[in-house]
PDB file of C-alpha atoms in Angstrom:
ATOM      1  CA  MET A   1     -36.456  70.305-134.530  1.00 67.00           C
ATOM      2  CA  GLU A   2     -34.685  69.769-131.217  1.00 84.00           C
ATOM      3  CA  ASN A   3     -35.657  71.673-128.083  1.00 94.00           C
ATOM      4  CA  PHE A   4     -32.131  72.711-127.137  1.00 98.00           C
ATOM      5  CA  ILE A   5     -29.136  74.540-128.604  1.00 98.00           C
ATOM      6  CA  LEU A   6     -25.525  73.433-128.381  1.00 98.00           C
ATOM      7  CA  GLU A   7     -23.382  76.154-129.943  1.00 98.00           C
ATOM      8  CA  THR A   8     -19.701  75.443-130.469  1.00 98.00           C
ATOM      9  CA  CYS A   9     -17.168  78.259-130.626  1.00 97.00           C
ATOM     10  CA  VAL A  10     -14.601  77.592-133.364  1.00 97.00           C
ATOM     11  CA  ASP A  11     -11.728  79.429-135.022  1.00 96.00           C
ATOM     12  CA  CYS A  12     -10.705  77.011-137.766  1.00 96.00           C
ATOM     13  CA  VAL A  13     -12.194  74.571-140.265  1.00 97.00           C
ATOM     14  CA  GLU A  14     -10.933  71.541-138.350  1.00 96.00           C
ATOM     15  CA  SER A  15     -12.849  72.596-135.235  1.00 97.00           C
ATOM     16  CA  ALA A  16     -15.983  73.320-137.262  1.00 98.00           C
ATOM     17  CA  LEU A  17     -15.828  69.830-138.763  1.00 98.00           C
ATOM     18  CA  ALA A  18     -15.498  68.378-135.255  1.00 98.00           C
ATOM     19  CA  ALA A  19     -18.483  70.435-134.095  1.00 98.00           C
ATOM     20  CA  GLN A  20     -20.577  69.084-136.957  1.00 98.00           C
ATOM     21  CA  GLU A  21     -19.456  65.519-136.277  1.00 98.00           C
ATOM     22  CA  GLY A  22     -20.410  65.955-132.617  1.00 98.00           C
ATOM     23  CA  GLY A  23     -23.912  67.145-133.495  1.00 98.00           C
ATOM     24  CA  ALA A  24     -23.657  70.851-132.653  1.00 98.00           C
ATOM     25  CA  SER A  25     -26.693  73.016-133.464  1.00 97.00           C
ATOM     26  CA  ARG A  26     -24.568  75.870-134.791  1.00 98.00           C
ATOM     27  CA  VAL A  27     -21.112  77.417-134.510  1.00 98.00           C
ATOM     28  CA  GLU A  28     -19.932  80.788-133.353  1.00 98.00           C
ATOM     29  CA  LEU A  29     -17.066  81.605-135.694  1.00 98.00           C
ATOM     30  CA  CYS A  30     -14.153  83.737-134.536  1.00 97.00           C
ATOM     31  CA  SER A  31     -10.404  84.031-134.898  1.00 95.00           C
ATOM     32  CA  ASP A  32      -7.843  83.695-132.091  1.00 91.00           C
ATOM     33  CA  LEU A  33      -9.970  81.830-129.580  1.00 89.00           C
ATOM     34  CA  VAL A  34      -6.927  81.709-127.292  1.00 85.00           C
ATOM     35  CA  ILE A  35      -7.488  85.425-126.504  1.00 85.00           C
ATOM     36  CA  GLY A  36     -11.262  85.133-126.274  1.00 88.00           C
ATOM     37  CA  GLY A  37     -11.959  85.553-129.968  1.00 92.00           C
ATOM     38  CA  VAL A  38     -11.827  88.430-132.457  1.00 96.00           C
ATOM     39  CA  SER A  39     -13.469  88.945-135.844  1.00 97.00           C
ATOM     40  CA  PRO A  40     -12.697  86.184-138.374  1.00 98.00           C
ATOM     41  CA  SER A  41     -11.819  86.590-142.029  1.00 97.00           C
ATOM     42  CA  ILE A  42     -14.200  86.194-144.950  1.00 98.00           C
ATOM     43  CA  PRO A  43     -12.058  83.351-146.417  1.00 98.00           C
ATOM     44  CA  LEU A  44     -12.367  81.401-143.144  1.00 98.00           C
ATOM     45  CA  PHE A  45     -16.146  81.940-143.173  1.00 98.00           C
ATOM     46  CA  ARG A  46     -16.311  80.709-146.766  1.00 98.00           C
ATOM     47  CA  GLN A  47     -14.264  77.617-145.970  1.00 98.00           C
ATOM     48  CA  ILE A  48     -16.594  76.635-143.134  1.00 97.00           C
ATOM     49  CA  ARG A  49     -19.614  77.256-145.386  1.00 97.00           C
ATOM     50  CA  LYS A  50     -17.958  75.008-147.971  1.00 97.00           C
ATOM     51  CA  TYR A  51     -17.133  72.101-145.682  1.00 97.00           C
ATOM     52  CA  THR A  52     -20.036  72.081-143.189  1.00 97.00           C
ATOM     53  CA  ASP A  53     -23.812  72.432-143.171  1.00 96.00           C
ATOM     54  CA  LEU A  54     -23.864  74.200-139.821  1.00 97.00           C
ATOM     55  CA  LYS A  55     -25.566  77.475-138.994  1.00 98.00           C
ATOM     56  CA  ILE A  56     -22.859  80.104-138.552  1.00 98.00           C
ATOM     57  CA  ARG A  57     -23.012  83.058-136.224  1.00 98.00           C
ATOM     58  CA  VAL A  58     -19.970  85.319-136.556  1.00 98.00           C
ATOM     59  CA  LEU A  59     -18.339  86.917-133.515  1.00 98.00           C
ATOM     60  CA  LEU A  60     -17.360  90.507-134.274  1.00 98.00           C
ATOM     61  CA  ARG A  61     -14.750  92.078-132.012  1.00 97.00           C
ATOM     62  CA  PRO A  62     -12.037  94.418-133.305  1.00 96.00           C
ATOM     63  CA  ARG A  63      -9.401  93.640-130.700  1.00 95.00           C
ATOM     64  CA  TYR A  64      -8.525  91.921-127.454  1.00 93.00           C
ATOM     65  CA  GLY A  65      -9.540  93.713-124.250  1.00 92.00           C
ATOM     66  CA  ASP A  66     -12.561  95.608-122.999  1.00 95.00           C
ATOM     67  CA  TYR A  67     -15.751  96.435-124.884  1.00 96.00           C
ATOM     68  CA  CYS A  68     -15.614 100.223-124.801  1.00 96.00           C
ATOM     69  CA  PHE A  69     -14.597 101.034-128.354  1.00 97.00           C
ATOM     70  CA  ASP A  70     -13.710 104.261-130.136  1.00 97.00           C
ATOM     71  CA  ARG A  71     -15.632 105.581-133.141  1.00 96.00           C
ATOM     72  CA  TYR A  72     -13.213 104.012-135.615  1.00 98.00           C
ATOM     73  CA  GLU A  73     -13.698 100.601-134.045  1.00 98.00           C
ATOM     74  CA  TYR A  74     -17.483 101.040-134.060  1.00 97.00           C
ATOM     75  CA  ASP A  75     -17.394 101.918-137.755  1.00 98.00           C
ATOM     76  CA  GLU A  76     -15.252  98.835-138.363  1.00 98.00           C
ATOM     77  CA  LEU A  77     -17.736  96.632-136.479  1.00 98.00           C
ATOM     78  CA  ASP A  78     -20.720  98.036-138.338  1.00 98.00           C
ATOM     79  CA  GLU A  79     -19.000  97.439-141.667  1.00 98.00           C
ATOM     80  CA  GLU A  80     -18.285  93.849-140.616  1.00 98.00           C
ATOM     81  CA  VAL A  81     -21.950  93.304-139.694  1.00 98.00           C
ATOM     82  CA  LYS A  82     -22.948  94.372-143.202  1.00 98.00           C
ATOM     83  CA  MET A  83     -20.134  92.395-144.810  1.00 98.00           C
ATOM     84  CA  PHE A  84     -21.099  89.117-143.149  1.00 98.00           C
ATOM     85  CA  ARG A  85     -24.779  89.757-143.846  1.00 98.00           C
ATOM     86  CA  GLU A  86     -23.912  90.004-147.535  1.00 98.00           C
ATOM     87  CA  GLU A  87     -21.857  86.809-147.256  1.00 97.00           C
ATOM     88  CA  GLY A  88     -24.902  84.948-145.953  1.00 97.00           C
ATOM     89  CA  ALA A  89     -24.033  84.485-142.279  1.00 98.00           C
ATOM     90  CA  ASP A  90     -26.918  83.248-140.146  1.00 98.00           C
ATOM     91  CA  GLY A  91     -26.130  85.739-137.427  1.00 98.00           C
ATOM     92  CA  VAL A  92     -23.612  88.029-135.773  1.00 98.00           C
ATOM     93  CA  VAL A  93     -22.464  88.344-132.168  1.00 98.00           C
ATOM     94  CA  VAL A  94     -21.607  91.872-130.997  1.00 98.00           C
ATOM     95  CA  GLY A  95     -21.296  94.027-127.910  1.00 97.00           C
ATOM     96  CA  ALA A  96     -20.673  97.617-126.868  1.00 97.00           C
ATOM     97  CA  LEU A  97     -20.330  99.324-123.486  1.00 98.00           C
ATOM     98  CA  ASN A  98     -20.096 102.914-122.321  1.00 97.00           C
ATOM     99  CA  PRO A  99     -17.274 103.892-119.930  1.00 97.00           C
ATOM    100  CA  ASP A 100     -19.700 103.686-116.968  1.00 97.00           C
ATOM    101  CA  GLY A 101     -20.578 100.044-117.681  1.00 97.00           C
ATOM    102  CA  THR A 102     -23.968 100.674-119.269  1.00 98.00           C
ATOM    103  CA  LEU A 103     -24.819  99.295-122.692  1.00 98.00           C
ATOM    104  CA  ASP A 104     -24.000 101.602-125.588  1.00 98.00           C
ATOM    105  CA  MET A 105     -27.563 101.560-126.860  1.00 98.00           C
ATOM    106  CA  GLU A 106     -26.838 103.789-129.843  1.00 98.00           C
ATOM    107  CA  GLN A 107     -24.239 101.415-131.248  1.00 98.00           C
ATOM    108  CA  LEU A 108     -26.195  98.261-130.393  1.00 98.00           C
ATOM    109  CA  ALA A 109     -29.232  99.695-132.189  1.00 98.00           C
ATOM    110  CA  ARG A 110     -27.006 100.535-135.166  1.00 98.00           C
ATOM    111  CA  PHE A 111     -25.770  96.941-135.331  1.00 98.00           C
ATOM    112  CA  ARG A 112     -29.323  95.614-135.071  1.00 98.00           C
ATOM    113  CA  GLN A 113     -30.360  97.754-138.038  1.00 98.00           C
ATOM    114  CA  SER A 114     -27.310  96.767-140.095  1.00 98.00           C
ATOM    115  CA  ALA A 115     -27.902  93.061-139.370  1.00 98.00           C
ATOM    116  CA  GLY A 116     -31.230  93.161-141.187  1.00 98.00           C
ATOM    117  CA  GLU A 117     -32.818  89.694-141.172  1.00 96.00           C
ATOM    118  CA  MET A 118     -29.805  88.035-139.566  1.00 98.00           C
ATOM    119  CA  GLU A 119     -29.954  86.798-135.998  1.00 98.00           C
ATOM    120  CA  ILE A 120     -28.026  88.989-133.584  1.00 98.00           C
ATOM    121  CA  ALA A 121     -26.604  88.203-130.157  1.00 98.00           C
ATOM    122  CA  LEU A 122     -25.034  90.266-127.385  1.00 98.00           C
ATOM    123  CA  HIS A 123     -21.740  88.656-126.406  1.00 96.00           C
ATOM    124  CA  ARG A 124     -20.058  88.547-123.016  1.00 94.00           C
ATOM    125  CA  ALA A 125     -19.744  92.289-122.814  1.00 96.00           C
ATOM    126  CA  PHE A 126     -22.947  91.575-120.885  1.00 98.00           C
ATOM    127  CA  ASP A 127     -20.851  89.878-118.200  1.00 97.00           C
ATOM    128  CA  VAL A 128     -19.008  93.100-117.386  1.00 97.00           C
ATOM    129  CA  CYS A 129     -21.964  95.500-117.570  1.00 98.00           C
ATOM    130  CA  ALA A 130     -23.024  97.365-114.438  1.00 97.00           C
ATOM    131  CA  ASP A 131     -26.710  96.359-114.231  1.00 98.00           C
ATOM    132  CA  PRO A 132     -27.517  93.032-115.888  1.00 98.00           C
ATOM    133  CA  MET A 133     -31.276  93.096-115.290  1.00 98.00           C
ATOM    134  CA  THR A 134     -31.626  96.539-116.845  1.00 98.00           C
ATOM    135  CA  ALA A 135     -29.375  95.424-119.713  1.00 98.00           C
ATOM    136  CA  LEU A 136     -31.561  92.349-120.248  1.00 98.00           C
ATOM    137  CA  GLU A 137     -34.657  94.489-120.795  1.00 98.00           C
ATOM    138  CA  GLN A 138     -32.759  96.923-123.005  1.00 98.00           C
ATOM    139  CA  VAL A 139     -31.452  94.187-125.285  1.00 98.00           C
ATOM    140  CA  ILE A 140     -34.901  92.627-125.546  1.00 98.00           C
ATOM    141  CA  GLY A 141     -36.245  96.048-126.473  1.00 98.00           C
ATOM    142  CA  LEU A 142     -33.687  96.345-129.280  1.00 98.00           C
ATOM    143  CA  GLY A 143     -34.883  93.072-130.778  1.00 98.00           C
ATOM    144  CA  TYR A 144     -31.787  90.969-130.083  1.00 98.00           C
ATOM    145  CA  ASP A 145     -32.167  87.193-130.230  1.00 98.00           C
ATOM    146  CA  THR A 146     -29.611  86.011-127.675  1.00 98.00           C
ATOM    147  CA  ILE A 147     -27.528  87.023-124.674  1.00 98.00           C
ATOM    148  CA  LEU A 148     -24.302  85.034-124.289  1.00 98.00           C
ATOM    149  CA  THR A 149     -23.400  85.001-120.607  1.00 98.00           C
ATOM    150  CA  SER A 150     -21.635  83.194-117.797  1.00 98.00           C
ATOM    151  CA  GLY A 151     -23.816  84.970-115.236  1.00 98.00           C
ATOM    152  CA  GLN A 152     -21.158  87.661-114.699  1.00 98.00           C
ATOM    153  CA  LYS A 153     -18.687  85.173-113.233  1.00 98.00           C
ATOM    154  CA  ALA A 154     -15.618  83.425-114.625  1.00 96.00           C
ATOM    155  CA  THR A 155     -17.630  80.264-115.309  1.00 97.00           C
ATOM    156  CA  ALA A 156     -21.296  79.454-115.802  1.00 98.00           C
ATOM    157  CA  TRP A 157     -21.379  77.244-112.718  1.00 98.00           C
ATOM    158  CA  GLU A 158     -20.030  80.085-110.571  1.00 98.00           C
ATOM    159  CA  GLY A 159     -22.640  82.366-112.182  1.00 98.00           C
ATOM    160  CA  ARG A 160     -25.502  79.878-111.850  1.00 98.00           C
ATOM    161  CA  ASP A 161     -27.648  82.082-109.596  1.00 98.00           C
ATOM    162  CA  MET A 162     -27.493  84.974-112.046  1.00 98.00           C
ATOM    163  CA  LEU A 163     -28.154  82.607-114.950  1.00 98.00           C
ATOM    164  CA  ARG A 164     -31.260  81.293-113.221  1.00 98.00           C
ATOM    165  CA  ALA A 165     -32.446  84.836-112.496  1.00 98.00           C
ATOM    166  CA  LEU A 166     -31.885  85.876-116.123  1.00 98.00           C
ATOM    167  CA  GLN A 167     -33.712  82.832-117.457  1.00 98.00           C
ATOM    168  CA  GLU A 168     -36.698  83.542-115.211  1.00 98.00           C
ATOM    169  CA  ALA A 169     -36.735  87.274-116.048  1.00 98.00           C
ATOM    170  CA  ALA A 170     -36.401  86.615-119.785  1.00 98.00           C
ATOM    171  CA  ARG A 171     -39.664  84.613-119.812  1.00 97.00           C
ATOM    172  CA  GLY A 172     -38.877  83.216-123.253  1.00 96.00           C
ATOM    173  CA  ARG A 173     -38.483  86.660-124.846  1.00 98.00           C
ATOM    174  CA  ILE A 174     -34.779  86.126-125.574  1.00 98.00           C
ATOM    175  CA  GLU A 175     -32.418  83.160-125.615  1.00 98.00           C
ATOM    176  CA  ILE A 176     -30.123  82.958-122.594  1.00 98.00           C
ATOM    177  CA  LEU A 177     -27.036  81.145-123.889  1.00 98.00           C
ATOM    178  CA  ALA A 178     -24.926  79.861-120.997  1.00 98.00           C
ATOM    179  CA  ALA A 179     -21.164  80.045-121.504  1.00 98.00           C
ATOM    180  CA  GLY A 180     -17.947  79.672-119.553  1.00 97.00           C
ATOM    181  CA  GLY A 181     -16.404  76.300-118.726  1.00 96.00           C
ATOM    182  CA  ILE A 182     -19.245  74.438-120.397  1.00 98.00           C
ATOM    183  CA  GLY A 183     -19.071  70.676-120.881  1.00 97.00           C
ATOM    184  CA  ARG A 184     -21.419  67.790-120.268  1.00 98.00           C
ATOM    185  CA  SER A 185     -20.731  67.556-116.529  1.00 98.00           C
ATOM    186  CA  VAL A 186     -21.527  71.250-116.029  1.00 98.00           C
ATOM    187  CA  ILE A 187     -24.604  71.139-118.269  1.00 98.00           C
ATOM    188  CA  GLU A 188     -25.947  68.216-116.220  1.00 98.00           C
ATOM    189  CA  LYS A 189     -25.947  70.500-113.162  1.00 98.00           C
ATOM    190  CA  LEU A 190     -27.072  73.701-114.880  1.00 98.00           C
ATOM    191  CA  VAL A 191     -30.151  72.300-116.631  1.00 98.00           C
ATOM    192  CA  PRO A 192     -32.071  71.400-113.448  1.00 98.00           C
ATOM    193  CA  TYR A 193     -30.765  74.426-111.556  1.00 98.00           C
ATOM    194  CA  THR A 194     -31.460  77.112-114.172  1.00 98.00           C
ATOM    195  CA  GLY A 195     -33.876  75.620-116.696  1.00 98.00           C
ATOM    196  CA  ILE A 196     -31.607  76.892-119.490  1.00 98.00           C
ATOM    197  CA  SER A 197     -31.649  74.822-122.680  1.00 98.00           C
ATOM    198  CA  SER A 198     -28.999  76.723-124.717  1.00 98.00           C
ATOM    199  CA  TYR A 199     -25.270  76.215-124.140  1.00 98.00           C
ATOM    200  CA  HIS A 200     -22.060  77.558-125.689  1.00 98.00           C
ATOM    201  CA  MET A 201     -18.843  75.561-125.536  1.00 97.00           C
ATOM    202  CA  SER A 202     -15.565  75.229-127.378  1.00 94.00           C
ATOM    203  CA  GLY A 203     -15.089  71.569-126.448  1.00 93.00           C
ATOM    204  CA  LYS A 204     -11.422  72.213-126.994  1.00 92.00           C
ATOM    205  CA  VAL A 205      -8.409  70.041-126.342  1.00 91.00           C
ATOM    206  CA  GLU A 206      -4.720  70.719-126.906  1.00 85.00           C
ATOM    207  CA  ALA A 207      -3.309  69.272-130.109  1.00 87.00           C
ATOM    208  CA  ASP A 208       0.370  69.069-131.012  1.00 86.00           C
ATOM    209  CA  SER A 209       1.660  71.231-133.842  1.00 86.00           C
ATOM    210  CA  ALA A 210       2.809  69.446-136.974  1.00 87.00           C
ATOM    211  CA  MET A 211       6.189  71.164-136.569  1.00 85.00           C
ATOM    212  CA  THR A 212       9.055  68.792-135.874  1.00 86.00           C
ATOM    213  CA  PHE A 213      11.722  71.508-135.914  1.00 87.00           C
ATOM    214  CA  ARG A 214      11.204  73.852-132.970  1.00 82.00           C
ATOM    215  CA  MET A 215      13.375  76.893-132.337  1.00 78.00           C
ATOM    216  CA  GLU A 216      14.197  77.249-128.661  1.00 79.00           C
ATOM    217  CA  GLY A 217      13.973  80.706-127.095  1.00 73.00           C
ATOM    218  CA  ALA A 218      11.816  82.325-129.796  1.00 71.00           C
ATOM    219  CA  SER A 219       8.306  83.560-129.058  1.00 69.00           C
ATOM    220  CA  PHE A 220       5.555  84.452-131.520  1.00 68.00           C
ATOM    221  CA  GLY A 221       3.467  86.673-129.253  1.00 63.00           C
ATOM    222  CA  LEU A 222       2.112  84.682-126.270  1.00 63.00           C
ATOM    223  CA  PRO A 223       5.223  83.628-124.337  1.00 62.00           C
ATOM    224  CA  GLU A 224       3.113  82.324-121.440  1.00 60.00           C
ATOM    225  CA  ARG A 225       1.742  79.576-123.720  1.00 68.00           C
ATOM    226  CA  ASP A 226       3.413  76.647-125.456  1.00 74.00           C
ATOM    227  CA  GLU A 227       3.106  77.909-129.013  1.00 77.00           C
ATOM    228  CA  TYR A 228       3.407  74.400-130.408  1.00 78.00           C
ATOM    229  CA  LYS A 229       0.153  73.409-128.699  1.00 81.00           C
ATOM    230  CA  LEU A 230      -2.982  74.202-130.732  1.00 85.00           C
ATOM    231  CA  LEU A 231      -6.520  74.436-129.356  1.00 86.00           C
ATOM    232  CA  ARG A 232      -8.998  72.343-131.332  1.00 93.00           C
ATOM    233  CA  THR A 233     -12.600  71.294-130.762  1.00 94.00           C
ATOM    234  CA  ASP A 234     -12.948  67.628-129.821  1.00 96.00           C
ATOM    235  CA  SER A 235     -16.022  66.025-131.414  1.00 97.00           C
ATOM    236  CA  ALA A 236     -16.321  63.633-128.480  1.00 97.00           C
ATOM    237  CA  ASN A 237     -16.806  66.542-126.065  1.00 97.00           C
ATOM    238  CA  VAL A 238     -19.527  68.016-128.268  1.00 98.00           C
ATOM    239  CA  LYS A 239     -21.177  64.623-128.750  1.00 98.00           C
ATOM    240  CA  ALA A 240     -21.317  63.997-124.989  1.00 98.00           C
ATOM    241  CA  ALA A 241     -22.989  67.356-124.341  1.00 98.00           C
ATOM    242  CA  VAL A 242     -25.485  66.854-127.167  1.00 98.00           C
ATOM    243  CA  ALA A 243     -26.375  63.363-125.928  1.00 98.00           C
ATOM    244  CA  TYR A 244     -27.293  64.696-122.485  1.00 98.00           C
ATOM    245  CA  LEU A 245     -29.272  67.653-123.856  1.00 98.00           C
ATOM    246  CA  ARG A 246     -31.169  65.408-126.258  1.00 97.00           C
ATOM    247  CA  GLU A 247     -32.220  63.217-123.344  1.00 96.00           C
ATOM    248  CA  ALA A 248     -33.017  66.133-121.033  1.00 96.00           C
ATOM    249  CA  PHE A 249     -35.170  68.022-123.572  1.00 96.00           C
ATOM    250  CA  ARG A 250     -36.770  65.209-125.571  1.00 88.00           C
TER     251      ARG A 250
END
């Protein structure tokens, strides 16, 4: 068993296949990665189970935007936790905040209970919480396995001081999974600076749509983006990151 984790965030079968080809340890499965990811469908989960041998953690998020949800959204999330547990997911990735920026401990405890034997991670809601060191201890106390974080900055390199502080404070009690602009060149700097051995990346590149006919002037929902450019994981990006980590943590 290797002494590092390279998790690849994917939202389609093609990207999951590229993650496996590149040597990823596991995938975080979502839909709509272009908006940061929301909960995926059961059919997509089943397809990735069918075509890969990867561990699958499922990101659960009911909508785009902040992480302060209403009671209907919390019920939806809890039902999804149970649904993916029954489907055989290896883990789920969740988050919940109160209006004042503290962790919603009641809901996070509810998700932990509903997850049963599955792994469970706190997603980047952590990066917009008010007191990260208090939140770290709270999540450990709830029995979570992982905190996904960029160190409360836009990228992991910008958040490197917080990442190092979290890794030291965690003392091996929880996995600190560094995220945000992750690729081999960033990992090469973060490993010696933070001591972190777990990284989360999409490894994405832009791929052209198969469409040859393209209607000018029509938009499907994100007019600021070229909607005929698709984001896909590049196996070469994953492979490069894995190669460095394998050498660094052999």
